[in-house]
Short mmCIF file of C-alpha atoms in Angstrom, two decimals:
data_model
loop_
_atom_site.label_atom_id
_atom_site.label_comp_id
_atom_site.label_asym_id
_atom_site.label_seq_id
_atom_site.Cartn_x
_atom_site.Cartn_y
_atom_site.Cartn_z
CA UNK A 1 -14.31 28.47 49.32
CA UNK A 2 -12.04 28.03 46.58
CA UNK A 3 -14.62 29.11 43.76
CA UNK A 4 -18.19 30.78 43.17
CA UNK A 5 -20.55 27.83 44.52
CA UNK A 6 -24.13 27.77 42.81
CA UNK A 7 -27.02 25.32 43.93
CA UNK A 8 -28.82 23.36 42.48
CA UNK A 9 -26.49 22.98 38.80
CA UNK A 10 -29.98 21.99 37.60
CA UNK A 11 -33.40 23.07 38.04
CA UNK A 12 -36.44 22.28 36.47
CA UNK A 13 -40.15 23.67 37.17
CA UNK A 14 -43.14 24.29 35.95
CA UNK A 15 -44.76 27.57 34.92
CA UNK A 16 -46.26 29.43 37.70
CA UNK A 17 -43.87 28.31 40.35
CA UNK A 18 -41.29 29.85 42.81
CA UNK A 19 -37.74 29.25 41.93
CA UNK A 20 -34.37 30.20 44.39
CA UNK A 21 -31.36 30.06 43.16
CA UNK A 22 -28.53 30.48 45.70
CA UNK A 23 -24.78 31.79 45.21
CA UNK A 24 -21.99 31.41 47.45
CA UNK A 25 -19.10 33.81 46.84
CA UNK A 26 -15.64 33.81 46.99
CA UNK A 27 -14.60 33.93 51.06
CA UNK A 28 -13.50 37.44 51.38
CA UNK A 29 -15.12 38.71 47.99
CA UNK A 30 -17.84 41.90 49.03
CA UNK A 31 -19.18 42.14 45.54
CA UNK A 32 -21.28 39.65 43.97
CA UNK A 33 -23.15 39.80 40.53
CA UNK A 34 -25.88 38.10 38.75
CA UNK A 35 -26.09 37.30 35.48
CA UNK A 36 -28.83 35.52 32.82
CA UNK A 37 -27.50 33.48 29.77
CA UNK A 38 -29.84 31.96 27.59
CA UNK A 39 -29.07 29.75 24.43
CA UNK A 40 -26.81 30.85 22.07
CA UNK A 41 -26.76 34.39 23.73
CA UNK A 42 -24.29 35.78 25.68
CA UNK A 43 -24.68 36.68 29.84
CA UNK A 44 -27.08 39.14 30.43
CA UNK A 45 -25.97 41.41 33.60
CA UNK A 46 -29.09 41.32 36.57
CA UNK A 47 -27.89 42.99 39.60
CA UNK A 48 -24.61 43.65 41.42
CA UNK A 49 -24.42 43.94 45.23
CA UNK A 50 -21.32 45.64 47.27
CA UNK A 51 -21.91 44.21 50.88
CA UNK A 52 -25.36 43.52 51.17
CA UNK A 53 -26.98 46.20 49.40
CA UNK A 54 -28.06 46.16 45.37
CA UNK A 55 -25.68 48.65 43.89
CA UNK A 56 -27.24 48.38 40.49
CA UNK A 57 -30.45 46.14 39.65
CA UNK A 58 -31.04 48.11 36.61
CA UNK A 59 -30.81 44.02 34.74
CA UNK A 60 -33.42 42.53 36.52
CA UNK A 61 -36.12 42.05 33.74
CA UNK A 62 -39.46 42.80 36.07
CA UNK A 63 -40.57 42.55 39.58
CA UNK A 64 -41.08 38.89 39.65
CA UNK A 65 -37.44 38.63 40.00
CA UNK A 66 -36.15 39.68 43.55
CA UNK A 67 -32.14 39.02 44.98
CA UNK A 68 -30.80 39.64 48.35
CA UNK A 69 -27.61 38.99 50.36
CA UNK A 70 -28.82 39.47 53.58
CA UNK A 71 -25.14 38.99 55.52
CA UNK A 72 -23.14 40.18 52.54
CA UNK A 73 -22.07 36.56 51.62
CA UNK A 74 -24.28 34.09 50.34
CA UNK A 75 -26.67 35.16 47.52
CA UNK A 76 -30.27 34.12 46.61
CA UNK A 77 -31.91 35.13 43.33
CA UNK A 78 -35.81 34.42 43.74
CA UNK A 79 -37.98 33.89 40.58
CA UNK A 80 -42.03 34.16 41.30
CA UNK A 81 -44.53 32.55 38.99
CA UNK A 82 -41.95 31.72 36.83
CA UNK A 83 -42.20 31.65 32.60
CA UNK A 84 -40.83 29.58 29.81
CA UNK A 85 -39.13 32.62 28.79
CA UNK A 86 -37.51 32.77 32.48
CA UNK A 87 -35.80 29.46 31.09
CA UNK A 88 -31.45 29.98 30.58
CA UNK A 89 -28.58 29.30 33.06
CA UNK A 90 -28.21 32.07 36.06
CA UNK A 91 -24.73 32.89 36.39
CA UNK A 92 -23.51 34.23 39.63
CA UNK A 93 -19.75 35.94 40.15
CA UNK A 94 -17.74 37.89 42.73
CA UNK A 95 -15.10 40.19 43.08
CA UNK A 96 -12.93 41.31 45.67
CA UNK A 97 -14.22 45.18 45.54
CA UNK A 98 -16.53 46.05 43.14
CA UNK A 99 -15.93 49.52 43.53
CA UNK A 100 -12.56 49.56 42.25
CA UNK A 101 -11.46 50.12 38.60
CA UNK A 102 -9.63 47.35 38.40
CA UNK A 103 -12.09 44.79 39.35
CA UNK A 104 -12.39 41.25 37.96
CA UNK A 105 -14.94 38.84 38.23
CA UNK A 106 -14.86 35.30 39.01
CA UNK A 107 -18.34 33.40 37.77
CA UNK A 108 -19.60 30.66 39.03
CA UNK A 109 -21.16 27.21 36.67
CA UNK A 110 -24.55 28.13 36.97
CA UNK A 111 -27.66 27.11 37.57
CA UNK A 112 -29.59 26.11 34.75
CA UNK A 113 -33.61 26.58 34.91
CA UNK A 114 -35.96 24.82 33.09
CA UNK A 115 -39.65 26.23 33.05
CA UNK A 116 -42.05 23.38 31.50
CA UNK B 1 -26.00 53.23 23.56
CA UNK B 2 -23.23 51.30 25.02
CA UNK B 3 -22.66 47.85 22.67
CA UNK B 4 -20.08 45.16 21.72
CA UNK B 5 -20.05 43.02 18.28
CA UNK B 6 -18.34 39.86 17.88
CA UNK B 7 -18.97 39.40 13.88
CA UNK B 8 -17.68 35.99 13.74
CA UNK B 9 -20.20 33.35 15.51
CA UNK B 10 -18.91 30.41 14.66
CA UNK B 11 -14.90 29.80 13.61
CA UNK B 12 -13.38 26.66 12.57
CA UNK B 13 -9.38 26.09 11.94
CA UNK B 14 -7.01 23.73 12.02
CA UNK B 15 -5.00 22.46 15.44
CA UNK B 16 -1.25 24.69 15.11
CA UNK B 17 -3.02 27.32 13.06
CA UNK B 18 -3.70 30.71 14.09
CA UNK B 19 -6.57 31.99 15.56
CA UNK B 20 -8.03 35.68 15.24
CA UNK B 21 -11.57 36.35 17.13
CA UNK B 22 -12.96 40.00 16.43
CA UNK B 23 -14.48 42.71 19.18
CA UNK B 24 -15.38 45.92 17.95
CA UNK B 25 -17.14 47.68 20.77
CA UNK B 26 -19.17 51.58 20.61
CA UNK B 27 -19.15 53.62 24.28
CA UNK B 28 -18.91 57.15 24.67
CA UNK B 29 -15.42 56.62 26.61
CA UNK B 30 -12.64 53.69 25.76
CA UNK B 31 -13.86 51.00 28.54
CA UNK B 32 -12.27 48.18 30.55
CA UNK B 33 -11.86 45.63 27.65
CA UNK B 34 -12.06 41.41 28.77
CA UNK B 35 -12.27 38.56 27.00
CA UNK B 36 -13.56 34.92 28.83
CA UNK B 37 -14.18 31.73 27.40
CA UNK B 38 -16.31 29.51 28.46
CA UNK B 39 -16.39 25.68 27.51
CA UNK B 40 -19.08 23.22 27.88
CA UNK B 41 -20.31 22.84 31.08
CA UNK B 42 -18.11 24.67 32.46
CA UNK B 43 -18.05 28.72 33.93
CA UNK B 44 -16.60 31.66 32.13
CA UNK B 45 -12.97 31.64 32.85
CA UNK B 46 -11.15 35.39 32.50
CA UNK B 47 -8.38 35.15 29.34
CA UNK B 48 -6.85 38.33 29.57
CA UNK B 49 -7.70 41.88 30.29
CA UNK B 50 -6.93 45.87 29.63
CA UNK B 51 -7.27 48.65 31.70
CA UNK B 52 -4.54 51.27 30.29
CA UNK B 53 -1.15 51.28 28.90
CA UNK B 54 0.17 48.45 26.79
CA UNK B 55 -1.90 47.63 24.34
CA UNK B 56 -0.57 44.21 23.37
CA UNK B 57 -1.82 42.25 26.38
CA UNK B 58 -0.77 39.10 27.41
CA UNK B 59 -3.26 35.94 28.98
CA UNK B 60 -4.23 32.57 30.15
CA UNK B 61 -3.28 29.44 27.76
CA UNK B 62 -0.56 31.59 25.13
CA UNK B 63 -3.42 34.47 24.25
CA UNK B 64 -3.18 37.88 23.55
CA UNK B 65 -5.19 40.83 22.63
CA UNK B 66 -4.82 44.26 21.41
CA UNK B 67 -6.67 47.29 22.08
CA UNK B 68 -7.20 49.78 18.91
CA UNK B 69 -8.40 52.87 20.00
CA UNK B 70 -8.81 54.03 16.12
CA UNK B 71 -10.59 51.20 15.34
CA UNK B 72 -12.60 50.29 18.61
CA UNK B 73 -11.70 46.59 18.76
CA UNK B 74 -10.14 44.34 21.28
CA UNK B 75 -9.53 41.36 18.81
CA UNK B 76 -7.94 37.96 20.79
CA UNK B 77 -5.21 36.35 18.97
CA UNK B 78 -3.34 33.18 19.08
CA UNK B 79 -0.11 31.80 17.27
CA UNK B 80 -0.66 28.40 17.07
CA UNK B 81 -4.19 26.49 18.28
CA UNK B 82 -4.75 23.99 20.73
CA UNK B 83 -7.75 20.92 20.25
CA UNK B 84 -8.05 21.74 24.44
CA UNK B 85 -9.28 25.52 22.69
CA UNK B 86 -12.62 24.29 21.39
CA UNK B 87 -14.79 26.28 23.35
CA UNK B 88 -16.91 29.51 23.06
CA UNK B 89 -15.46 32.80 23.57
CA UNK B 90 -16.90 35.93 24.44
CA UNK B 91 -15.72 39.98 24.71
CA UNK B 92 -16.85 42.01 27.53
CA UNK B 93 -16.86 45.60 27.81
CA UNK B 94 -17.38 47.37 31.00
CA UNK B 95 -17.89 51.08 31.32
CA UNK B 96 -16.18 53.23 33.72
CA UNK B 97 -17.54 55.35 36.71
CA UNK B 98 -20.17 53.32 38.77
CA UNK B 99 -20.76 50.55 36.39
CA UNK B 100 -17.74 48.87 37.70
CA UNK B 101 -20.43 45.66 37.96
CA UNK B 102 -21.71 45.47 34.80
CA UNK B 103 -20.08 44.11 32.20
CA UNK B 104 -21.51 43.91 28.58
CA UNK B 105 -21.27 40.23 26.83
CA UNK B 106 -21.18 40.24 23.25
CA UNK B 107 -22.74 36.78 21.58
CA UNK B 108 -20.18 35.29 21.58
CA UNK B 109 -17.98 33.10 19.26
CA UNK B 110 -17.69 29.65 18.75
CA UNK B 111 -14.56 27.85 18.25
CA UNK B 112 -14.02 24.55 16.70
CA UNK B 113 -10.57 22.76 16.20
CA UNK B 114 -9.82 20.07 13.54
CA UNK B 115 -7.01 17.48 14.01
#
């Protein structure tokens, strides 16, 4: 597509429950990125994948957070019993190589989560 | 540690004055510099960026940035402001080698215009 898709804009949940959050790149883009902002912060990098594999998910604040890209395309960040800390908008971005110096990523609007 | 400061969290000027929004920035080696801006609702959107040479680089919407290596700051300029530049504004640092992913938000700065 044109853009970085993200689904749903808007989420809201309630402590304790399983959250996906999906990203759909830019056609043609092999790296993808996920990032956390929450209010009045600045993003917060998660994990990066080059094709389908995680090259770096050195962000990803504990185990109950999980990502995979299982056709190196589409994008799913997966929240388990989810927190009112876990609340903040996910960002997702790509880039045409992320192995390249000169790469530049294109972010998505985000997903906001709510945890009640 | 690797780190970025924007000192200035909230600015407020006048539309047609100009606009000066500070990044000082600490890593070991001088990194890929960026600045985005992101306004309500909306996604980050790149303004400019430096890799090497020039240091007086040229973006998006009449703005411009230069890289001090003396001074470790990437400060975004612009001559003469825009109401359409209300937004918030953030510098992003990225370190070389195989951290070509990760880019390093500072908190960001808030810009409001006045008539």
């Amino acid at each position: 597509g044109a853009g970085v898709s993200q689904t749903p804009s808007n989420k809201v949940t309630e402590k304790g429950k399983y959250v996906e959050l999906r990203c759909d790149p830019i056609s043609g883009h092999t790296a993808l990125y996920w990032y956390r902002q929450s209010l009045g912060q600045g993003p917060e990098f998660l994990i990066y994948f080059q094709g389908t594999g995680a090259a770096d998910d050195s962000g990803l604040p504990n185990d109950r957070f999980f990502a995979v890209r299982p056709e190196g395309s589409v994008s799913t960040l997966k929240i388990q019993r989810t927190e009112r800390g876990d609340s903040a908008v996910y960002l997702c971005a790509s880039s045409l190589d992320g192995s390249s110096g000169a790469n530049v990523l294109t972010f998505g609007a985000g997903s906001r989560l709510t945890v009640l | 540690a690797q780190s970025v400061t924007q000192p200035d969290i909230h600015i407020t000027v006048s539309e047609g004055a100009s606009l000066e929004l500070r990044c000082n920035y600490s890593y070991g080696a001088t990194p890929y510099l960026f600045w985005y801006v992101q306004s309500p609702g909306q996604g980050l959107q790149l303004l400019l960026k430096y890799f090497s040479g020039d240091t007086l680089v040229q973006g998006i919407k009449g703005f411009e940035a230069e890289f001090k290596r003396s001074q470790s700051s990437f400060n975004l300029r612009k001559p003469s402001v825009h109401w359409s530049d209300a937004a918030e504004y953030f510098c992003a640092p990225r370190a070389g080698g195989t951290s070509y992913g990760k880019l390093t938000f500072g908190q960001g700065t808030i810009l409001t215009v006045h008539p």
